[in-house]
Short mmCIF file of C-alpha atoms and ligand atoms in Angstrom, two decimals:
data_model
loop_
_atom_site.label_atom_id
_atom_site.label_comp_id
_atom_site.label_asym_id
_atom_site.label_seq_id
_atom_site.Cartn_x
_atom_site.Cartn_y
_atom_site.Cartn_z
CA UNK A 1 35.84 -48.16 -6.78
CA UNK A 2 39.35 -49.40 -5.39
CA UNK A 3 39.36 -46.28 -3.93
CA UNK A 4 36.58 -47.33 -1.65
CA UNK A 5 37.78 -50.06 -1.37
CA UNK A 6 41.10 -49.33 0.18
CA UNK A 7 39.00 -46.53 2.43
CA UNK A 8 37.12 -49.18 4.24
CA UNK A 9 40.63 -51.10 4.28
CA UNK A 10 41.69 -48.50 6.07
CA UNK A 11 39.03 -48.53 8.82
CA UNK A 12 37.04 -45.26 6.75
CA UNK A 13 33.73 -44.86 6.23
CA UNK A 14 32.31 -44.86 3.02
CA UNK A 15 28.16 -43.91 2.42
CA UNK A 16 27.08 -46.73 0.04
CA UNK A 17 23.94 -46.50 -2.76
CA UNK A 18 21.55 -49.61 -2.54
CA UNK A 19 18.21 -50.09 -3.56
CA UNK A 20 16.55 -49.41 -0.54
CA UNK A 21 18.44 -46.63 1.10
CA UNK A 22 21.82 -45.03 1.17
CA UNK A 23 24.05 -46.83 4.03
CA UNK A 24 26.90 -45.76 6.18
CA UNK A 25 28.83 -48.16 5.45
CA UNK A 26 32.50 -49.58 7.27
CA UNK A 27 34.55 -52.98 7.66
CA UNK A 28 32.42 -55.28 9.59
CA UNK A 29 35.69 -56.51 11.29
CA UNK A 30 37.20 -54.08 12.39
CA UNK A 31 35.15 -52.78 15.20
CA UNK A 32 36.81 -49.53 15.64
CA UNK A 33 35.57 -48.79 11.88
CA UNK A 34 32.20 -49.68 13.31
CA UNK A 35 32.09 -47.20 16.09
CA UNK A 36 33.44 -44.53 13.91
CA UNK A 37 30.20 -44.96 12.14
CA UNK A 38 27.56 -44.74 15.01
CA UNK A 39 29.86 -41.58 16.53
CA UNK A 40 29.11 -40.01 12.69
CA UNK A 41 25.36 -41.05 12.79
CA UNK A 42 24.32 -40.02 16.43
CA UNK A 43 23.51 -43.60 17.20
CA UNK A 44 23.58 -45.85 20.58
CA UNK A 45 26.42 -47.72 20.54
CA UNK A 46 24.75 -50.58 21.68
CA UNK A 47 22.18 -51.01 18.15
CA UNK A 48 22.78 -53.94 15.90
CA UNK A 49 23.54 -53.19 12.29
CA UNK A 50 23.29 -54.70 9.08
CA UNK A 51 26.01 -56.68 7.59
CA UNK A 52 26.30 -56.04 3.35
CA UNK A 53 27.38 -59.16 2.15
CA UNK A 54 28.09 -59.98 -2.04
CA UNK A 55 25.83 -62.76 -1.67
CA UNK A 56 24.66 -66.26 -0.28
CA UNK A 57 27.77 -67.49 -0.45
CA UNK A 58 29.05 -65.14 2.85
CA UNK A 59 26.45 -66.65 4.57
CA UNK A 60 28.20 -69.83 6.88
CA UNK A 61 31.18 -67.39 7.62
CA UNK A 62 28.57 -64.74 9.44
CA UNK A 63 26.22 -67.03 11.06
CA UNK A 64 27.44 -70.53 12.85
CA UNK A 65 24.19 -71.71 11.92
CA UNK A 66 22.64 -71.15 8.74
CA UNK A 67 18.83 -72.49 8.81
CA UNK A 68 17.35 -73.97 5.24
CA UNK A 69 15.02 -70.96 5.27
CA UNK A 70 17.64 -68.85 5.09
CA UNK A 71 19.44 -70.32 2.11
CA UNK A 72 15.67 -70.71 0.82
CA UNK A 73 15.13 -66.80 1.03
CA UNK A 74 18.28 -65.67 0.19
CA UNK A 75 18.23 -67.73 -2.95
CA UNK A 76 15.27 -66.32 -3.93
CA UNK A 77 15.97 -62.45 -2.67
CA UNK A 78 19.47 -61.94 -2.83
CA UNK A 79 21.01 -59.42 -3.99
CA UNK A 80 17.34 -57.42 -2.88
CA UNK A 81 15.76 -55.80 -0.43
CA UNK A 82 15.68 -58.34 2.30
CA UNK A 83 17.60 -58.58 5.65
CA UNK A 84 17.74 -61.69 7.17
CA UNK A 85 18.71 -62.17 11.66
CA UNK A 86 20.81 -65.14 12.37
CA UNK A 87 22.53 -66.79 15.21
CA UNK A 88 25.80 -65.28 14.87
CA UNK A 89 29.15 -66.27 14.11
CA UNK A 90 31.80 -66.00 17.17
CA UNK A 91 33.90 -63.80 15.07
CA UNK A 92 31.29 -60.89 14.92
CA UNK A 93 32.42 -58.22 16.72
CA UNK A 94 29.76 -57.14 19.21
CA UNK A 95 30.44 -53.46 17.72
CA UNK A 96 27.90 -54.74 14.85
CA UNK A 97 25.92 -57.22 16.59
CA UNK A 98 24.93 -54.72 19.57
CA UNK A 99 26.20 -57.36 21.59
CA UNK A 100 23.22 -59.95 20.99
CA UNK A 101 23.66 -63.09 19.83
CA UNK A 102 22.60 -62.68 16.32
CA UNK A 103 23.35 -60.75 13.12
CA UNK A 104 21.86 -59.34 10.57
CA UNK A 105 22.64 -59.87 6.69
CA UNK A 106 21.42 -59.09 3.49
CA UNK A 107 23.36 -58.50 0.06
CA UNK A 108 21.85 -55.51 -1.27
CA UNK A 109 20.99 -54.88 -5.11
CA UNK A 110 22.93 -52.01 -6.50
CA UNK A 111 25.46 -52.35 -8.85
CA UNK A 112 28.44 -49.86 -7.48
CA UNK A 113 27.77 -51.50 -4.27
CA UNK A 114 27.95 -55.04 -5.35
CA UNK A 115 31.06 -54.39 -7.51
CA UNK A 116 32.98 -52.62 -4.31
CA UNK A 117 31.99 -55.74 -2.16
CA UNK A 118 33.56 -58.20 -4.22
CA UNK A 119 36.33 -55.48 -4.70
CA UNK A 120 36.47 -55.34 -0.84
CA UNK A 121 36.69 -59.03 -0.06
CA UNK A 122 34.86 -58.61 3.15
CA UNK A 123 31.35 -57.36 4.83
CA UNK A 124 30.31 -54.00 5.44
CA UNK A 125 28.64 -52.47 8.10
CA UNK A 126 26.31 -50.19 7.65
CA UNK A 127 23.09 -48.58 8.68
CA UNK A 128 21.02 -45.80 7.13
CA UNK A 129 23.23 -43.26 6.35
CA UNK A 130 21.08 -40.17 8.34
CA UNK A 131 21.32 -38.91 11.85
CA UNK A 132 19.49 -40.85 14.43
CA UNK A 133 15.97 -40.91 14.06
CA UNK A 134 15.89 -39.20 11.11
CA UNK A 135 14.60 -39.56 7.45
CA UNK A 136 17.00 -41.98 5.97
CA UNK A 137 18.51 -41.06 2.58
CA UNK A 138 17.41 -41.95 -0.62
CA UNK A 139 19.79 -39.24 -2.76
CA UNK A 140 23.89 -38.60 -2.22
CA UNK A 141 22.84 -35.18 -2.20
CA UNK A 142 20.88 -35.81 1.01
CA UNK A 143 23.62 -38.19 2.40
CA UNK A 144 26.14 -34.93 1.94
CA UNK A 145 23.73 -32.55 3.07
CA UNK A 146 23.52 -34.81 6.35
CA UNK A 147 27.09 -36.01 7.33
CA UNK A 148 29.11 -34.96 4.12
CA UNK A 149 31.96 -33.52 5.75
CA UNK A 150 32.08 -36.38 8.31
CA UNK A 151 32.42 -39.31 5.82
CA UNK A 152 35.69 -40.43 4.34
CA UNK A 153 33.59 -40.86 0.58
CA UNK A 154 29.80 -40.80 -0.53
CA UNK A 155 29.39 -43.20 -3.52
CA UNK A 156 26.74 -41.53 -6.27
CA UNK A 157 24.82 -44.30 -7.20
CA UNK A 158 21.73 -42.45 -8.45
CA UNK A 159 18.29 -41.95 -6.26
CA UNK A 160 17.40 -45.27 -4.63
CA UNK A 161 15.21 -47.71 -6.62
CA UNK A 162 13.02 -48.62 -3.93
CA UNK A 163 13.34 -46.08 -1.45
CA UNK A 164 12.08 -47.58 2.45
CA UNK A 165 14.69 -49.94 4.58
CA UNK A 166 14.61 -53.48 3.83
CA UNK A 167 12.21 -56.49 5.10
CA UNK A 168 13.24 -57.78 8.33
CA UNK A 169 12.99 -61.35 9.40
CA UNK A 170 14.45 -62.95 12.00
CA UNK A 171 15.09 -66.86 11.87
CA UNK A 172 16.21 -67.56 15.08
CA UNK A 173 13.11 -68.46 17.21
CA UNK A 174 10.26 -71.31 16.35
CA UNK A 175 8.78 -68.96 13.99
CA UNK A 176 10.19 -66.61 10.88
CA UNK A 177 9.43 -63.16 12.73
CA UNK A 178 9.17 -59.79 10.58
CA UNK A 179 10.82 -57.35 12.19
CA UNK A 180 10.52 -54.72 10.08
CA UNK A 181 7.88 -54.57 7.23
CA UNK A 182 9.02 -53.29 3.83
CA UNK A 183 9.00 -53.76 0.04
CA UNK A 184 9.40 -57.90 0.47
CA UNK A 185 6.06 -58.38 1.74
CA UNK A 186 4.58 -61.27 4.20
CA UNK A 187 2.84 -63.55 1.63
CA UNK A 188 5.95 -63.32 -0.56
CA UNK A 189 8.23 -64.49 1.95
CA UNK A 190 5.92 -67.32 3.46
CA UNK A 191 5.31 -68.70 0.29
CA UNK A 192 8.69 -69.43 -0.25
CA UNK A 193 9.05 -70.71 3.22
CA UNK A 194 5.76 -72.73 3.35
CA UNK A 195 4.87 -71.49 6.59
CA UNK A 196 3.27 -68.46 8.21
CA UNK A 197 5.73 -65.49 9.74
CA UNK A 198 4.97 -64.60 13.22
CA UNK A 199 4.02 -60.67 13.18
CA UNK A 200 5.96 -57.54 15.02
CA UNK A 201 4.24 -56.62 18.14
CA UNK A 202 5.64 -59.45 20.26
CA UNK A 203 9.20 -58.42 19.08
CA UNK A 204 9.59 -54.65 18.96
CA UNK A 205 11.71 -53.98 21.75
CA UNK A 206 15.05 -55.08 20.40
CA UNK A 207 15.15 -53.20 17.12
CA UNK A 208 15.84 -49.38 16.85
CA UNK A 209 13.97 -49.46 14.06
CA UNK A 210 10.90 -49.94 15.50
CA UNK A 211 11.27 -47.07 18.31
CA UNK A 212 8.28 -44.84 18.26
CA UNK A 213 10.62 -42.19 17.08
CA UNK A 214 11.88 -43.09 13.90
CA UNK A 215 11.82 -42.05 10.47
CA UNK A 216 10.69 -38.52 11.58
CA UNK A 217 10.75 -35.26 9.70
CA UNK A 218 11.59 -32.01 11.99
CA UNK A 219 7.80 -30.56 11.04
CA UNK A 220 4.94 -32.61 12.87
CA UNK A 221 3.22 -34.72 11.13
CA UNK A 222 -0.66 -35.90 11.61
CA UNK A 223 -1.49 -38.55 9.35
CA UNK A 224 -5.94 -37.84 7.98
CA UNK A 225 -7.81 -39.40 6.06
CA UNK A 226 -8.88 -37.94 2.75
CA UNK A 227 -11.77 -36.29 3.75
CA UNK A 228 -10.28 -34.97 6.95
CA UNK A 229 -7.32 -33.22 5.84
CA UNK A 230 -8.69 -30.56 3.72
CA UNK A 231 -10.73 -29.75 6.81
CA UNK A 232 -7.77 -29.50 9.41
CA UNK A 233 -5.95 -27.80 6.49
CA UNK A 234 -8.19 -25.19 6.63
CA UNK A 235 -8.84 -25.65 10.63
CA UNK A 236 -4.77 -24.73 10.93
CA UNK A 237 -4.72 -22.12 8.76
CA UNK A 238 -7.96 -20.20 10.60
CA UNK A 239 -5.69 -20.74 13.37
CA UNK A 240 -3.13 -18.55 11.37
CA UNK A 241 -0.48 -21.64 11.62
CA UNK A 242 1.42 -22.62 8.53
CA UNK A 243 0.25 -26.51 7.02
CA UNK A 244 1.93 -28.67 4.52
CA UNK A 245 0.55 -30.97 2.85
CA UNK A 246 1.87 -34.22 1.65
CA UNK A 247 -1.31 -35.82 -1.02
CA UNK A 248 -1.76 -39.06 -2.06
CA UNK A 249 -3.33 -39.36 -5.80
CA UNK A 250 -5.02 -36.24 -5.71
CA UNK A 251 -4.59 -32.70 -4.33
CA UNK A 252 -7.22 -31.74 -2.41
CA UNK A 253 -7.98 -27.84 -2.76
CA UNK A 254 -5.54 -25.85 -1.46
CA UNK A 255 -5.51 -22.18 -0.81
CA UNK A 256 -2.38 -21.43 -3.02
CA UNK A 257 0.37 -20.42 -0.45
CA UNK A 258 0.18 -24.11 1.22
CA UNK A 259 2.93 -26.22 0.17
CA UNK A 260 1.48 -29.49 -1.17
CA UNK A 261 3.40 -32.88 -2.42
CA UNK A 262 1.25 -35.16 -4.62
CA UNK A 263 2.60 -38.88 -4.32
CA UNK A 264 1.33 -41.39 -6.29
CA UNK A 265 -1.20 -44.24 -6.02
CA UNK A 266 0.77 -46.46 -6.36
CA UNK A 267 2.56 -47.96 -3.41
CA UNK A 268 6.07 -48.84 -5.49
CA UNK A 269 6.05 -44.94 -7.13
CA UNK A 270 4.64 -43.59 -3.69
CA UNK A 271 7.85 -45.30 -1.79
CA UNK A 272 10.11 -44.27 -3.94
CA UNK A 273 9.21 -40.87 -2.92
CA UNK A 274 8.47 -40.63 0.53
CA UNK A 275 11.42 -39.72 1.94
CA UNK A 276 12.89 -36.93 -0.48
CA UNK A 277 9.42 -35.82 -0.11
CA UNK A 278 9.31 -35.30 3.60
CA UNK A 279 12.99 -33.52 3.60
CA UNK A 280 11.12 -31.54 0.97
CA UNK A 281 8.20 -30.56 3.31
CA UNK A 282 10.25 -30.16 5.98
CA UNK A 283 12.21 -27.66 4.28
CA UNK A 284 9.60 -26.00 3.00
CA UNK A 285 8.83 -23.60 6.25
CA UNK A 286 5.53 -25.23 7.47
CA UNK A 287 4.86 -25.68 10.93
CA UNK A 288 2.83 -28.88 9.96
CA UNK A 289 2.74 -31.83 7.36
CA UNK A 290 -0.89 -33.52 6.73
CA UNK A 291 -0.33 -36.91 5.09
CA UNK A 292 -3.36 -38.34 3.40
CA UNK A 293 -3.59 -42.16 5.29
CA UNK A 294 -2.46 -44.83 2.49
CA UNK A 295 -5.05 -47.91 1.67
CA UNK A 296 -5.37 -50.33 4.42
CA UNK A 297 -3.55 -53.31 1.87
CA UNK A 298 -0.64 -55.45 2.20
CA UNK A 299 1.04 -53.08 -0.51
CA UNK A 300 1.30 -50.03 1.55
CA UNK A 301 2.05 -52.01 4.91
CA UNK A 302 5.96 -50.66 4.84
CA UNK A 303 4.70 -46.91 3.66
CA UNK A 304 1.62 -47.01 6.91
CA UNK A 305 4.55 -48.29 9.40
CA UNK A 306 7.07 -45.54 8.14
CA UNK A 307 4.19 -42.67 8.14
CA UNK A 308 2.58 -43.86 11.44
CA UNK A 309 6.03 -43.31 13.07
CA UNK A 310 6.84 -40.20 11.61
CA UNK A 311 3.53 -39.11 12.86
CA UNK A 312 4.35 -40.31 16.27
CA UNK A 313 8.21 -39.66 16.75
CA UNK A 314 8.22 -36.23 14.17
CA UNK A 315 8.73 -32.64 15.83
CA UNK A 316 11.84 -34.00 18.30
O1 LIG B 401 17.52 -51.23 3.69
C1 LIG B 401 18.19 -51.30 4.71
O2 LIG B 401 18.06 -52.22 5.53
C2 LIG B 401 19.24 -50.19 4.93
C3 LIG B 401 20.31 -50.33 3.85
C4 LIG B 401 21.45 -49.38 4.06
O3 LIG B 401 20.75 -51.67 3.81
N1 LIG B 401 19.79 -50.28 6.23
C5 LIG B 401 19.12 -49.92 7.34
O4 LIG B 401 19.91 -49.98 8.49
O5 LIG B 401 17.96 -49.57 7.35
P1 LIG B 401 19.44 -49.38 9.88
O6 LIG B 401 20.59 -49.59 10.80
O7 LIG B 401 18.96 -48.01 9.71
O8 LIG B 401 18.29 -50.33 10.32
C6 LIG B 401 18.61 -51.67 10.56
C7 LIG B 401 17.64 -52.27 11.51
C8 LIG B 401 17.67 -51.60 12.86
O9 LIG B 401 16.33 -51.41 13.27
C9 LIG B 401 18.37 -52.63 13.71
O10 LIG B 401 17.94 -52.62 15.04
C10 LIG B 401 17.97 -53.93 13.05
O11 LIG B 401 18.04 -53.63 11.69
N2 LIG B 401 18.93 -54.98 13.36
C11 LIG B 401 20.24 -55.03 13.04
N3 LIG B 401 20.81 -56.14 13.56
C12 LIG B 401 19.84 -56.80 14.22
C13 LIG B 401 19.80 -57.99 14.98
N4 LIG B 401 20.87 -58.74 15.16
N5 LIG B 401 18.62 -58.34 15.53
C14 LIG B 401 17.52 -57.58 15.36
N6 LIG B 401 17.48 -56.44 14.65
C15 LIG B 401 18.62 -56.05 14.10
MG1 LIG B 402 17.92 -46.32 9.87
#
């Protein structure tokens, strides 16, 4: 762990495990470290990223402004799943801030990680550790398999607990804005706050995250409902095309030969899974993944956002 340490000392870049999803991770003040990381990744130079801090404590020294919500939510979250945008602090390089005027911070709940930030001393920087607009990582393996050579040191810390980004909210404006649905969800976060969060479409323009071509697999993907996809399965393969098929619950029946994923009904077990799952799929030589739609319930809002995406940005 002092090895990592001393790497992102150095100005490396180390891919970190956390409970949502491996990061790609580098001093958060040292802005050459930064842009080392969004050369490795693919990314726009000019997209904010996270800052991985060991706890509440980090907070004033990120943000000149730290609202009571904030210390509210991060006393209740941290370390967890839950990013939080602030007006910045002057001494945030615009490498991580995408030259806006806020940041975004969240200590995340892993145990190597946690260890090597308090080892560290300072914040790291670090978003999903995939390429661009693709799948984000939930294994090493698939960190290695996707920029392995490229990164200083990947950090096994086990398949990811949770296994979709973090909840976004921003507290900057009137209202506590989600930015970014995920395993944190709305009526969690405004009971603690005692007041109703302001919801996504108004604010989707400034965050990568919500471009329509995220979180894609290679293969298209059409999302169906349950009683639609067995008959587009069998529409495609008349058609002499190649379906997957990526189940939720249930397999519906299958002609042998078609690759099919069954995910859970539950929305925790079915996250968990989703992205190995769709690097599965998408290795699995199909020219097409039909997803069976998840319920329509505040449970599987982060899993419908992440799906409805890779439906619209997959195939690229
Ligand atoms: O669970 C997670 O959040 C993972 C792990 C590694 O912590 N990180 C992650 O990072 O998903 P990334 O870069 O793939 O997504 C971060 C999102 C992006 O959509 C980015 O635009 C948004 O956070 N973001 C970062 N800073 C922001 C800011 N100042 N204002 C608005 N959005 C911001
Ligand atoms: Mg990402």
């Amino acid at each position: 762990m002092s090895l990592a340490a001393d790497i992102l000392a150095r100005g490396g870049v180390v891919a970190i495990p956390t409970e949502t999803v491996y990061g790609l991770g580098a001093d958060a003040a040292n802005p050459d470290a930064v842009r080392r990381v969004f050369a490795i990744k693919g990314r726009p130079a000019n997209h904010p990223v996270i800052v991985h801090l060991s706890g509440v404590d980090d907070l004033p020294y990120w943000s000149r402004q730290v609202p009571r919500a904030a210390y509210l939510l991060a006393e209740r979250y941290w370390p967890g799943p839950l990013t939080l945008v602030l007006e910045r602090a002057s001494r945030v390089p615009d490498a991580v801030t995408g030259g806006q005027d806020t940041v975004a911070v969240r200590a995340p709940a892993h145990p190597l990680t946690l260890d090597l930030l308090r080892r560290f001393g300072g914040g790291i920087a670090a978003p999903s550790a995939n390429r661009f607009g693709r799948v984000s990582p939930t294994t090493a393996e698939h960190v290695r398999v996707d920029l392995g050579d490229e990164v200083d040191l990947v950090l096994d810390g086990g398949p990811c607990r949770i296994g979709l980004e973090s909840t976004i909210l921003a507290l900057v404006g009137a209202r506590p804005m989600l930015l970014r649905p995920g395993d944190i969800g709305l009526e969690a976060l405004s009971a603690v706050l005692g007041e109703e969060i302001a919801l996504p479409a108004s604010v989707r323009i400034r965050a990568p995250g919500a471009l329509a071509a995220h979180y894609a697999p290679r293969t298209p993907l059409e999302l169906l409902s349950a009683e639609a996809l067995p008959v587009r399965l069998v529409q495609l393969l008349d058609d002499g095309r190649s379906p997957a098929c990526l189940a939720l619950g249930t397999a519906p029946p299958l002609p042998p030969e078609v690759p099919c994923l069954v995910l859970p009904a539950d929305a925790a077990a079915y996250g968990a899974r989703l992205y190995a799952a769709l690097r599965e799929l998408d290795g699995a030589g199909a020219d097409r993944i039909l997803a069976a739609t998840p319920p329509d319930t505040p449970a599987w809002l982060a899993i419908k956002d992440r799906l409805s995406r890779a439906a619209r940005g997959s195939g690229a």
